[in-house]
XYZ file of C-alpha atoms in Angstrom:
717
model
C 7.436 19.452 -31.393
C 5.374 17.095 -29.273
C 5.720 14.102 -27.039
C 4.740 11.094 -29.164
C 3.852 7.855 -27.515
C 2.438 4.864 -29.375
C 0.961 6.995 -32.112
C -0.568 9.656 -29.824
C 0.585 13.264 -29.616
C 0.831 14.886 -26.226
C 2.214 18.236 -25.218
C 4.349 18.014 -22.076
C 5.258 21.126 -20.092
C 8.384 20.995 -17.928
C 8.421 23.839 -15.380
C 11.836 24.368 -13.749
C 12.407 26.442 -10.605
C 15.373 28.822 -10.890
C 18.331 28.123 -8.646
C 21.555 26.093 -8.485
C 21.321 23.258 -10.979
C 18.475 24.786 -13.017
C 20.486 24.599 -16.259
C 21.140 20.883 -15.659
C 17.427 20.348 -15.076
C 16.594 22.170 -18.328
C 19.180 20.151 -20.246
C 17.768 16.878 -18.866
C 14.306 17.926 -20.094
C 15.629 18.819 -23.535
C 17.296 15.408 -23.848
C 14.048 13.510 -23.403
C 13.216 11.387 -26.455
C 10.861 12.422 -27.931
C 11.524 15.988 -26.731
C 8.936 17.894 -24.708
C 7.133 20.775 -26.380
C 8.100 23.481 -23.913
C 10.357 24.199 -20.994
C 9.480 27.078 -18.664
C 11.471 28.479 -15.747
C 10.050 30.045 -12.602
C 12.407 32.815 -11.554
C 13.043 36.531 -11.471
C 14.359 39.207 -13.789
C 17.963 38.282 -13.008
C 17.524 34.567 -13.773
C 18.730 33.888 -17.315
C 19.007 30.263 -18.451
C 21.663 29.224 -20.945
C 18.971 27.794 -23.207
C 17.519 30.869 -24.925
C 14.375 28.959 -25.924
C 13.265 28.728 -22.288
C 10.696 31.294 -21.188
C 11.254 32.820 -17.738
C 8.090 33.286 -15.675
C 7.868 35.458 -12.582
C 7.977 33.406 -9.393
C 6.583 36.347 -7.372
C 8.221 38.012 -4.417
C 10.061 36.061 -1.745
C 7.160 36.254 0.713
C 4.783 34.477 -1.651
C 4.238 30.745 -1.256
C 5.458 28.404 -4.015
C 1.957 27.074 -4.656
C 0.801 30.435 -6.023
C 3.781 30.578 -8.393
C 3.035 27.100 -9.700
C -0.604 27.991 -10.335
C 0.472 31.021 -12.397
C 2.896 28.867 -14.359
C 0.094 26.416 -15.141
C -1.969 29.237 -16.649
C 0.921 30.119 -18.961
C 1.938 26.598 -19.953
C -0.022 24.609 -22.505
C 0.906 20.986 -21.910
C -1.599 18.170 -21.537
C 0.854 16.750 -18.997
C 2.982 18.779 -16.591
C 6.108 18.019 -14.567
C 7.856 20.362 -12.102
C 11.611 20.275 -11.499
C 12.956 21.808 -8.311
C 16.525 22.988 -7.637
C 18.968 20.105 -7.837
C 16.592 17.775 -9.717
C 17.025 16.305 -13.178
C 15.147 13.842 -15.346
C 16.748 10.568 -16.402
C 16.480 9.384 -20.032
C 13.010 8.057 -20.826
C 11.415 9.651 -17.766
C 8.668 11.487 -19.650
C 8.004 8.500 -21.863
C 7.455 6.248 -18.833
C 5.045 8.724 -17.249
C 3.078 9.415 -20.437
C 2.756 5.707 -21.171
C 1.436 5.070 -17.649
C -1.185 7.818 -17.956
C -2.200 6.783 -21.477
C -2.917 3.279 -20.228
C -4.995 4.681 -17.333
C -7.237 7.464 -18.631
C -8.787 8.069 -15.177
C -5.445 8.471 -13.362
C -4.616 12.041 -12.368
C -0.862 11.539 -12.027
C 1.915 9.002 -12.528
C 4.508 8.664 -9.755
C 7.972 7.244 -10.395
C 11.004 6.863 -8.169
C 13.977 9.123 -7.548
C 17.624 8.377 -6.875
C 19.220 10.606 -4.279
C 22.621 12.115 -4.986
C 24.861 13.143 -2.102
C 26.089 16.760 -1.880
C 29.527 15.691 -3.141
C 27.960 14.193 -6.272
C 28.104 10.532 -5.254
C 25.245 8.517 -6.750
C 23.755 5.249 -5.640
C 21.887 6.376 -2.541
C 18.589 4.779 -1.714
C 15.862 5.066 -4.282
C 12.500 5.896 -2.806
C 10.103 4.417 -1.964
C 12.123 1.935 0.067
C 9.056 -0.186 0.795
C 6.501 -1.675 -1.525
C 3.169 0.139 -1.421
C 0.139 -1.467 0.086
C -1.838 -1.399 -3.112
C -3.902 1.610 -1.994
C -1.836 4.600 -3.137
C -3.646 7.009 -0.817
C -2.780 4.845 2.216
C 0.780 4.355 0.958
C 1.288 8.131 0.759
C -0.335 8.809 4.124
C 1.705 6.092 5.847
C 4.959 7.060 4.135
C 5.476 3.832 2.177
C 5.428 5.887 -1.027
C 7.710 8.880 -0.505
C 7.500 11.996 -2.684
C 11.051 13.158 -2.076
C 11.159 15.452 -5.118
C 8.834 16.938 -7.738
C 10.596 15.372 -10.725
C 9.089 11.838 -10.548
C 5.513 13.193 -10.726
C 3.878 13.621 -14.132
C 0.518 15.346 -13.672
C -2.445 15.345 -15.984
C -3.302 19.045 -16.312
C -7.046 18.365 -16.078
C -6.530 16.569 -12.751
C -4.705 19.573 -11.248
C -7.571 21.852 -12.256
C -10.173 19.378 -10.941
C -8.417 19.364 -7.554
C -8.375 23.169 -7.430
C -4.664 23.700 -8.148
C -1.768 23.818 -5.699
C -2.259 25.039 -2.140
C -1.233 28.697 -2.162
C -0.366 28.633 1.549
C 2.483 26.116 1.217
C 6.150 26.530 0.358
C 7.093 22.842 0.636
C 5.273 19.503 0.322
C 3.170 20.908 -2.519
C 3.203 17.632 -4.422
C 2.234 15.463 -1.455
C -0.668 17.768 -0.601
C -2.001 17.878 -4.176
C -1.625 14.106 -4.691
C -3.560 13.322 -1.501
C -6.269 15.834 -2.395
C -6.607 14.576 -5.979
C -6.712 10.901 -4.890
C -9.998 11.646 -3.144
C -11.408 12.547 -6.595
C -9.579 10.198 -9.001
C -6.959 7.408 -8.864
C -3.237 7.876 -9.281
C -0.607 5.361 -10.374
C 2.867 4.563 -9.009
C 4.751 2.866 -11.858
C 7.966 2.336 -9.847
C 10.434 3.303 -12.623
C 13.438 5.356 -11.502
C 12.928 8.526 -13.565
C 14.895 11.255 -11.796
C 17.807 12.202 -9.574
C 17.709 14.845 -6.891
C 20.474 16.321 -4.808
C 19.949 15.797 -1.090
C 19.647 19.035 0.873
C 19.535 19.649 4.580
C 16.323 19.548 6.605
C 14.309 22.702 7.130
C 12.013 23.035 10.188
C 9.301 24.600 7.999
C 9.359 21.480 5.816
C 8.590 19.265 8.816
C 5.839 21.614 9.987
C 4.166 21.779 6.586
C 4.444 18.016 6.012
C 2.644 17.374 9.292
C 0.001 19.971 8.392
C -0.581 18.234 5.050
C -1.110 14.881 6.759
C -3.323 16.328 9.492
C -5.540 17.860 6.811
C -6.465 14.280 5.828
C -8.234 13.542 9.105
C -11.761 14.256 7.749
C -11.246 11.441 5.207
C -10.195 8.930 7.881
C -13.070 9.064 10.365
C -14.868 5.886 9.262
C -11.776 3.957 8.161
C -9.820 2.368 11.055
C -7.165 1.040 8.682
C -6.674 4.552 7.283
C -6.400 6.005 10.773
C -3.626 3.567 11.655
C -1.831 4.564 8.449
C -2.244 8.227 9.394
C -0.637 7.714 12.806
C 2.230 5.781 11.205
C 2.624 8.561 8.638
C 3.007 11.301 11.236
C 5.711 9.258 12.912
C 7.458 8.462 9.613
C 7.619 12.131 8.584
C 9.164 13.189 11.886
C 11.496 10.202 11.855
C 12.708 10.884 8.311
C 13.311 14.535 9.161
C 15.296 13.630 12.276
C 17.463 11.086 10.459
C 18.210 13.595 7.684
C 19.267 16.077 10.361
C 21.700 13.526 11.816
C 23.057 12.715 8.349
C 23.661 16.388 7.596
C 25.326 17.032 10.962
C 27.599 13.998 10.552
C 28.592 15.129 7.044
C 29.218 18.737 8.102
C 31.312 17.677 11.079
C 33.348 15.325 8.916
C 33.981 17.844 6.122
C 34.094 21.115 8.085
C 36.752 22.824 10.117
C 36.919 22.899 13.914
C 35.187 26.254 14.276
C 32.056 24.927 12.499
C 31.306 22.426 15.237
C 29.198 24.748 17.407
C 26.782 25.954 14.676
C 26.400 22.413 13.300
C 25.436 21.057 16.701
C 23.126 24.033 17.251
C 21.326 23.275 13.972
C 21.055 19.615 14.960
C 19.576 20.572 18.335
C 16.979 22.787 16.644
C 16.069 19.961 14.264
C 15.655 17.418 17.057
C 13.603 19.899 19.087
C 11.253 20.205 16.111
C 10.961 16.395 15.932
C 10.177 16.098 19.638
C 7.485 18.747 19.387
C 6.011 17.260 16.222
C 5.935 13.554 17.077
C 7.666 12.328 20.263
C 7.127 8.646 19.373
C 9.477 9.097 16.384
C 12.461 9.915 18.598
C 13.426 6.293 19.528
C 13.537 5.269 15.857
C 15.610 8.350 14.996
C 18.144 7.457 17.686
C 18.253 3.779 16.689
C 18.717 4.398 12.982
C 21.191 7.232 13.457
C 23.481 5.729 16.112
C 22.550 2.053 16.168
C 24.598 0.732 13.204
C 27.796 2.327 14.506
C 27.358 1.324 18.158
C 25.714 -2.100 17.870
C 28.926 -3.798 16.773
C 30.865 -2.192 19.640
C 28.728 -2.568 22.699
C 26.495 -5.326 24.024
C 25.087 -2.756 26.447
C 23.945 -0.647 23.490
C 22.063 -3.637 22.107
C 19.995 -3.832 25.291
C 19.327 -0.071 25.159
C 18.474 -0.356 21.485
C 15.914 -3.102 22.091
C 14.236 -1.153 24.851
C 14.038 1.882 22.548
C 12.601 -0.272 19.794
C 9.889 -1.424 22.191
C 8.855 2.236 22.505
C 9.160 3.083 18.811
C 7.516 -0.018 17.383
C 7.990 -1.129 13.799
C 5.018 -0.522 11.447
C 3.993 -4.192 11.589
C 4.582 -6.561 14.478
C 7.442 -8.967 13.774
C 5.478 -11.970 15.049
C 2.720 -11.258 12.540
C 5.229 -11.140 9.674
C 6.906 -14.364 10.826
C 3.569 -16.124 11.234
C 2.438 -15.210 7.717
C 5.732 -16.259 6.141
C 5.886 -19.511 8.121
C 2.346 -20.478 7.173
C 2.927 -19.722 3.495
C 6.427 -20.893 2.651
C 8.639 -22.228 5.487
C 8.465 -25.997 6.127
C 8.021 -27.036 9.746
C 11.168 -27.866 11.720
C 13.151 -25.456 9.545
C 15.127 -22.535 10.902
C 14.895 -19.026 9.482
C 16.637 -15.755 10.247
C 14.773 -12.531 10.864
C 16.888 -9.695 9.526
C 16.538 -6.844 12.000
C 19.016 -4.298 13.299
C 17.556 -4.771 16.781
C 16.480 -8.426 16.609
C 15.179 -9.887 19.848
C 15.123 -13.461 21.185
C 14.234 -16.446 18.936
C 10.588 -16.830 17.951
C 8.903 -20.224 17.720
C 5.997 -19.825 15.296
C 3.990 -22.747 13.874
C 6.849 -25.183 14.245
C 9.441 -22.853 12.719
C 12.298 -21.476 14.802
C 13.155 -17.916 13.769
C 16.312 -16.335 15.133
C 17.343 -12.721 14.815
C 20.275 -11.776 12.621
C 22.112 -8.532 13.429
C 24.241 -7.402 10.457
C 27.859 -6.345 10.858
C 28.877 -3.314 8.805
C 32.547 -4.359 8.830
C 31.872 -7.712 7.105
C 31.487 -7.920 3.291
C 28.088 -8.894 1.896
C 29.182 -12.338 0.666
C 30.699 -13.218 4.023
C 27.515 -12.158 5.801
C 25.406 -14.480 3.653
C 27.880 -17.302 4.390
C 27.493 -16.499 8.098
C 23.734 -16.776 7.766
C 24.067 -20.228 6.206
C 26.537 -21.221 8.914
C 23.800 -20.679 11.498
C 21.875 -23.535 9.900
C 19.144 -21.313 8.495
C 17.533 -22.076 5.164
C 15.665 -18.783 4.832
C 16.187 -15.091 5.505
C 13.102 -13.017 6.280
C 13.465 -9.253 5.758
C 10.584 -7.098 7.024
C 9.724 -4.152 4.805
C 10.772 -1.607 7.433
C 14.331 -3.024 7.308
C 14.815 -2.183 3.636
C 15.419 1.399 4.733
C 18.381 0.159 6.791
C 19.730 -1.925 3.920
C 19.428 0.922 1.442
C 21.258 3.309 3.746
C 23.970 1.126 5.264
C 24.456 -2.062 3.235
C 23.195 -1.619 -0.329
C 25.708 -4.228 -1.539
C 24.119 -6.852 0.725
C 20.680 -6.030 -0.634
C 22.003 -6.206 -4.212
C 23.576 -9.618 -3.627
C 20.395 -10.990 -2.065
C 18.275 -9.745 -4.960
C 20.590 -11.071 -7.676
C 21.889 -14.331 -6.193
C 19.148 -15.615 -3.868
C 15.696 -16.611 -4.990
C 12.593 -15.083 -3.449
C 10.720 -17.892 -1.740
C 7.735 -15.748 -0.722
C 6.771 -12.100 -0.376
C 3.896 -9.855 0.541
C 3.457 -6.204 1.460
C 5.190 -6.625 4.828
C 8.224 -8.814 4.127
C 10.367 -10.719 1.621
C 11.579 -14.268 2.299
C 14.845 -15.263 0.586
C 16.060 -18.847 0.280
C 19.638 -19.177 1.519
C 20.238 -22.682 0.150
C 22.469 -22.229 -2.901
C 22.314 -25.886 -3.988
C 21.258 -26.249 -7.621
C 17.707 -27.555 -7.800
C 17.368 -29.846 -10.813
C 13.878 -31.139 -10.034
C 10.757 -30.143 -11.926
C 9.327 -26.849 -10.692
C 6.615 -24.826 -12.350
C 5.872 -21.115 -12.119
C 2.123 -20.496 -12.316
C 1.293 -17.071 -13.773
C -1.748 -15.206 -15.003
C -3.432 -11.839 -14.772
C -2.891 -12.024 -11.001
C 0.849 -11.724 -11.694
C 0.620 -8.090 -12.832
C -0.428 -5.016 -10.869
C -3.761 -3.516 -11.966
C -4.189 -6.081 -14.746
C -7.851 -6.733 -13.942
C -7.564 -10.184 -12.360
C -11.023 -11.638 -11.717
C -12.418 -14.221 -9.312
C -12.371 -16.684 -12.219
C -8.635 -16.095 -12.730
C -7.932 -16.858 -9.057
C -10.134 -19.967 -9.061
C -8.427 -21.232 -12.212
C -5.064 -20.593 -10.518
C -6.145 -22.695 -7.533
C -7.283 -25.521 -9.805
C -3.896 -25.628 -11.559
C -2.054 -25.541 -8.223
C -4.210 -28.452 -7.036
C -3.414 -30.434 -10.168
C 0.317 -29.817 -9.701
C 0.188 -30.799 -6.028
C -1.689 -33.989 -6.888
C 1.037 -34.881 -9.367
C 3.803 -34.094 -6.795
C 5.136 -31.268 -8.964
C 6.668 -28.368 -7.025
C 5.450 -24.920 -8.009
C 5.434 -21.241 -7.126
C 2.748 -18.710 -7.959
C 3.718 -15.372 -9.503
C 1.580 -12.735 -7.813
C 1.490 -8.957 -7.633
C -0.245 -6.638 -5.146
C -2.886 -6.575 -3.876
C -2.612 -10.392 -3.810
C -0.385 -11.486 -0.922
C 2.130 -14.300 -0.999
C 3.695 -15.925 -4.040
C 6.791 -14.565 -5.758
C 7.534 -11.506 -7.837
C 8.338 -12.910 -11.280
C 10.532 -9.908 -12.093
C 12.861 -10.870 -9.223
C 12.517 -14.657 -9.336
C 15.450 -16.619 -10.724
C 14.479 -18.129 -14.143
C 17.029 -20.913 -13.627
C 14.919 -22.214 -10.732
C 11.991 -23.222 -12.975
C 11.550 -25.874 -15.620
C 7.990 -24.950 -16.650
C 5.992 -21.736 -17.004
C 2.198 -22.140 -16.891
C 0.136 -19.120 -17.933
C -3.435 -19.765 -16.872
C -6.797 -18.190 -17.691
C -7.952 -15.130 -19.547
C -7.384 -13.748 -23.031
C -3.859 -13.953 -24.397
C -3.073 -10.325 -25.238
C 0.682 -10.526 -25.842
C 0.991 -7.066 -24.332
C 4.134 -5.591 -22.817
C 3.810 -7.345 -19.442
C 2.954 -10.748 -20.883
C 5.734 -10.462 -23.438
C 8.251 -9.550 -20.704
C 7.156 -12.567 -18.640
C 7.606 -14.917 -21.585
C 10.999 -13.455 -22.453
C 12.292 -13.740 -18.873
C 11.369 -17.430 -18.667
C 12.263 -18.317 -22.256
C 14.333 -21.326 -21.124
C 11.270 -22.950 -19.532
C 8.738 -25.193 -21.235
C 5.857 -22.747 -21.672
C 2.280 -23.967 -21.328
C -0.805 -21.856 -22.056
C -3.861 -23.184 -20.221
C -7.512 -22.058 -20.274
C -6.791 -19.118 -22.568
C -9.024 -17.340 -25.069
C -7.172 -16.842 -28.333
C -8.192 -14.207 -30.842
C -8.998 -15.159 -34.411
C -5.777 -16.183 -36.109
C -3.707 -15.106 -33.082
C -0.128 -16.304 -32.762
C 1.255 -17.450 -29.415
C 4.627 -18.191 -27.774
C 3.682 -21.445 -26.007
C 5.262 -24.844 -26.467
C 1.906 -26.370 -25.501
C -1.435 -24.547 -25.845
C -4.514 -25.967 -24.111
C -6.862 -23.146 -24.958
C -10.327 -22.434 -23.591
C -11.543 -21.173 -26.952
C -9.995 -20.426 -30.336
C -10.792 -20.808 -34.025
C -10.693 -24.583 -33.680
C -11.391 -25.518 -30.041
C -13.811 -24.730 -27.247
C -13.344 -26.335 -23.804
C -15.039 -25.879 -20.407
C -13.483 -23.165 -18.251
C -11.373 -24.869 -15.582
C -12.820 -22.736 -12.790
C -15.750 -25.196 -12.957
C -13.407 -27.683 -11.250
C -12.567 -25.355 -8.387
C -13.569 -26.288 -4.876
C -16.299 -24.032 -3.524
C -15.474 -23.131 0.066
C -18.383 -21.302 1.614
C -17.929 -18.035 3.443
C -20.719 -16.372 5.374
C -22.674 -13.559 3.761
C -22.856 -10.696 6.253
C -25.322 -7.881 5.780
C -24.282 -4.503 7.189
C -27.064 -2.067 7.974
C -25.891 1.175 9.599
C -27.679 4.233 10.965
C -27.040 7.739 9.732
C -24.505 9.679 11.751
C -25.689 10.394 15.301
C -24.225 10.400 18.786
C -22.252 7.201 19.286
C -22.492 5.947 15.698
C -18.932 6.924 14.811
C -17.504 4.668 17.535
C -19.931 1.854 16.747
C -19.377 2.010 13.003
C -15.598 2.093 13.407
C -15.747 -1.075 15.544
C -17.951 -2.788 12.934
C -15.533 -1.841 10.137
C -12.625 -3.251 12.135
C -14.543 -6.467 12.707
C -15.425 -6.977 9.060
C -11.914 -6.099 7.913
C -10.577 -9.140 9.803
C -13.332 -11.633 8.924
C -13.304 -13.874 5.869
C -16.830 -13.082 4.726
C -18.817 -11.599 1.859
C -20.046 -8.234 3.128
C -23.204 -6.689 1.681
C -24.117 -3.086 2.471
C -27.887 -2.679 3.005
C -29.559 0.716 3.400
C -33.101 0.685 4.828
C -33.784 4.324 3.884
C -35.902 4.536 0.738
C -36.131 8.276 0.129
C -32.392 8.393 -0.643
C -31.155 4.813 -0.750
C -27.380 4.415 -1.104
C -27.516 0.729 -2.144
C -29.906 1.041 -5.135
C -32.864 -0.552 -3.316
C -36.243 0.854 -4.376
C -38.863 -0.682 -2.098
C -39.390 -2.249 1.298
C -39.820 -5.630 -0.396
C -36.326 -5.341 -1.931
C -34.815 -4.419 1.442
C -36.489 -7.408 3.098
C -35.508 -9.774 0.280
C -31.853 -8.854 0.734
C -31.916 -9.100 4.537
C -33.669 -12.493 4.343
C -30.838 -13.979 2.273
C -28.036 -13.048 4.670
C -26.352 -15.545 6.984
C -26.037 -12.850 9.634
C -26.736 -9.122 9.865
C -24.603 -6.574 11.739
C -26.547 -3.414 12.361
C -26.957 -0.216 14.344
C -30.485 0.285 12.973
C -33.603 -0.861 14.804
C -35.325 -1.963 11.596
C -32.147 -3.658 10.412
C -32.454 -5.908 13.472
C -36.237 -6.348 13.348
C -36.538 -7.154 9.635
C -33.648 -9.634 9.761
C -35.151 -11.463 12.757
C -38.506 -11.472 10.961
C -36.896 -13.829 8.436
C -35.024 -15.898 11.025
C -31.623 -14.297 10.356
C -29.405 -13.847 13.454
C -28.360 -10.274 14.203
C -25.358 -8.639 15.869
C -27.112 -5.516 17.145
C -24.858 -2.638 18.187
C -26.730 0.072 20.065
C -24.917 3.400 19.543
C -26.585 4.902 22.608
C -24.674 4.538 25.863
C -26.431 2.269 28.391
C -28.915 1.294 25.694
C -31.571 3.105 23.689
C -34.490 2.108 21.516
C -32.584 -0.736 19.870
C -31.767 -2.322 23.235
C -35.330 -1.891 24.444
C -36.739 -3.473 21.284
C -34.372 -6.445 21.576
C -35.492 -6.971 25.184
C -39.147 -6.789 24.142
C -38.833 -9.537 21.524
C -36.249 -11.604 23.431
C -33.142 -11.223 21.237
C -30.028 -11.388 23.450
C -27.141 -10.481 21.095
C -27.023 -6.738 21.689
C -23.883 -4.722 22.456
C -24.116 -1.147 23.725
C -21.487 1.385 22.756
C -20.261 1.803 26.340
C -19.420 -1.942 26.576
C -18.210 -2.250 22.989
C -14.808 -3.881 22.384
C -13.383 -5.697 19.378
C -13.340 -8.973 21.317
C -16.975 -8.689 22.400
C -18.073 -7.872 18.854
C -16.134 -10.761 17.329
C -17.574 -13.220 19.866
C -21.086 -11.981 19.055
C -20.521 -12.516 15.330
C -19.160 -16.033 15.831
C -22.174 -16.917 17.971
C -24.605 -15.602 15.328
C -23.015 -17.842 12.696
C -23.990 -21.000 14.643
C -27.053 -23.186 14.065
C -28.148 -22.462 17.641
C -28.326 -18.737 16.914
C -30.400 -19.324 13.773
C -32.821 -21.506 15.736
C -32.972 -18.796 18.403
C -33.782 -16.162 15.740
C -36.655 -18.278 14.470
C -37.943 -18.625 18.028
C -37.831 -14.830 18.452
C -39.831 -14.483 15.253
C -42.521 -16.846 16.559
C -42.678 -15.131 19.949
C -42.942 -11.684 18.367
C -45.791 -12.895 16.156
C -47.781 -13.948 19.252
C -47.205 -10.567 20.903
C -48.257 -8.732 17.758
C -51.516 -10.699 17.523
C -52.375 -9.438 21.004
C -51.411 -5.909 19.940
C -53.624 -6.256 16.885
C -56.601 -7.229 19.054
C -55.987 -4.267 21.348
C -55.798 -1.908 18.394
C -59.017 -3.164 16.809
C -60.783 -3.007 20.156
C -59.714 0.605 20.513
C -61.571 1.441 17.302
C -64.854 0.484 18.970
C -64.289 2.483 22.148
C -66.785 5.280 22.690
C -64.940 8.248 24.077
């Protein structure tokens, strides 16, 4: 037997760890359609599964780490793809098919990650699926930060070759094996999070060794984060998230045990809770305020105004992953009309925020009020929108899943990005014309190009000029817009699919089916020979009968500066300087070009000094820690932000003083504000004129140096 998917045969190995629930895990693997080739069980001589076709492999002695047992199982198994099921985990129908399909479509991906649904110890389903937050678009960062949570082994389908390429599982670990291997393999090859709920796992109590090993796994990533400020911020958030999650699980377990146990169990339960919290404090003290807020806050907030003040002060210590003002500002600029009022959903919401003409008030939910009544209360406050930051979805999943469900099914998404979702609270039926603009930018990892985005902007401009309301369907990494899978089809009268080849693949077909009631327009599309299409109106770019100009030709051409970056090899001070430069360029709207002046081992494919100079000469500004990066740019009249990595100034500072170039920052005076001000100055016409003056002055000095050199040839020693 084999796993068949779209005409391809793949062997899938399911490796189950012996323990309570192992037979259920094996049965869930057997029920996969098509069935997997083999099911193996890691256990001992006394572990006998009900299914006699399952081979039992030795898991080693109890002192051996789980990673070593998994590596031995891999040597015995023969699947092209491999999935591990731990105790209390089971696969949902179609789980293997979803993973295989994801990996087939992405030959370079080393693993496919789905979601899990937690099941409470008493068998109650419907707990939060993880991840609770949408990933950033960079899976490595999402795993480090804790936005993507690997809560069980079941949702991970590995490509066997990728496990071998990464060197197998870490033989020192007992827990967090999957997180460690995924992070290590992502350095070598991409992974893919498809987001389908593929498994259930039974929640178990926290173990101090699990917290310790999770922190060790994250700390092992530090060598990959040195030159990436954004990654380092994610790493710090991740350490806090791990400790926070562990602490909250400890509270949940203690509350459950105290509720279900007898009186004499109170002392050991509290002792276990104390040990768990001690481990959190030692691991990451900054996680403690969030643990306290999320464990006690919902119960106490509705009872005590004093607690609300304490809660806000704790929240100031344990800050949310993204500042609330930043989220509000982005949402207000993108989708909230001025003079409107919006609510910021937050279990510790502070005073009203006035951002860009929009008044945003906090909304503190009440657990004793039904979901429908809460939404009515939001409308009663005169708010037209509800803004939910991503970090609050954890709260909704845990404490008010029915409110989240009602928002998702009965309220349209006005705007969303990686940090927040903005729901419209106005339930009045909108009968006016409204178009949904879609394209390759509407699907994750669909290969959207600059031309697709320019064509999108042209269509949006045409709609605005005709006073036609519209939304744009966008998927990460593109911020803003709406998620077409969650948008209400009844809200739109027209669907416009713009730019690119019409493939009629699964995603495009699903989009068309969801908005079947709309008038569907295909615009600027390439149609294959004799291809059929689902559009009511087709204005193709090219087909058997028609060829038209690509509409990106009509796009406005806003100019952004071209910034050349020329950095020294690693030396004392360069790490700090380079990190500051990366932070600067990450916040600037500019085209960044890496330029390496070394020619014996050039990292930017430049082969001669003439090629290096030609590239530097065409920049609007150059940011550099190299002396020749500064000199050769100024030679062509290009302003330079020179960052001297030597404290109190070294050869770069001395050279700038010799030729009269003033925009030099030494590493001991380096701040983000100083660097940004220097860049803004170098983008002015005055700075370019100054650079040309430096070039002329240096030429005069060099003529004198030339005379001195030639004179020295005639000296008789």
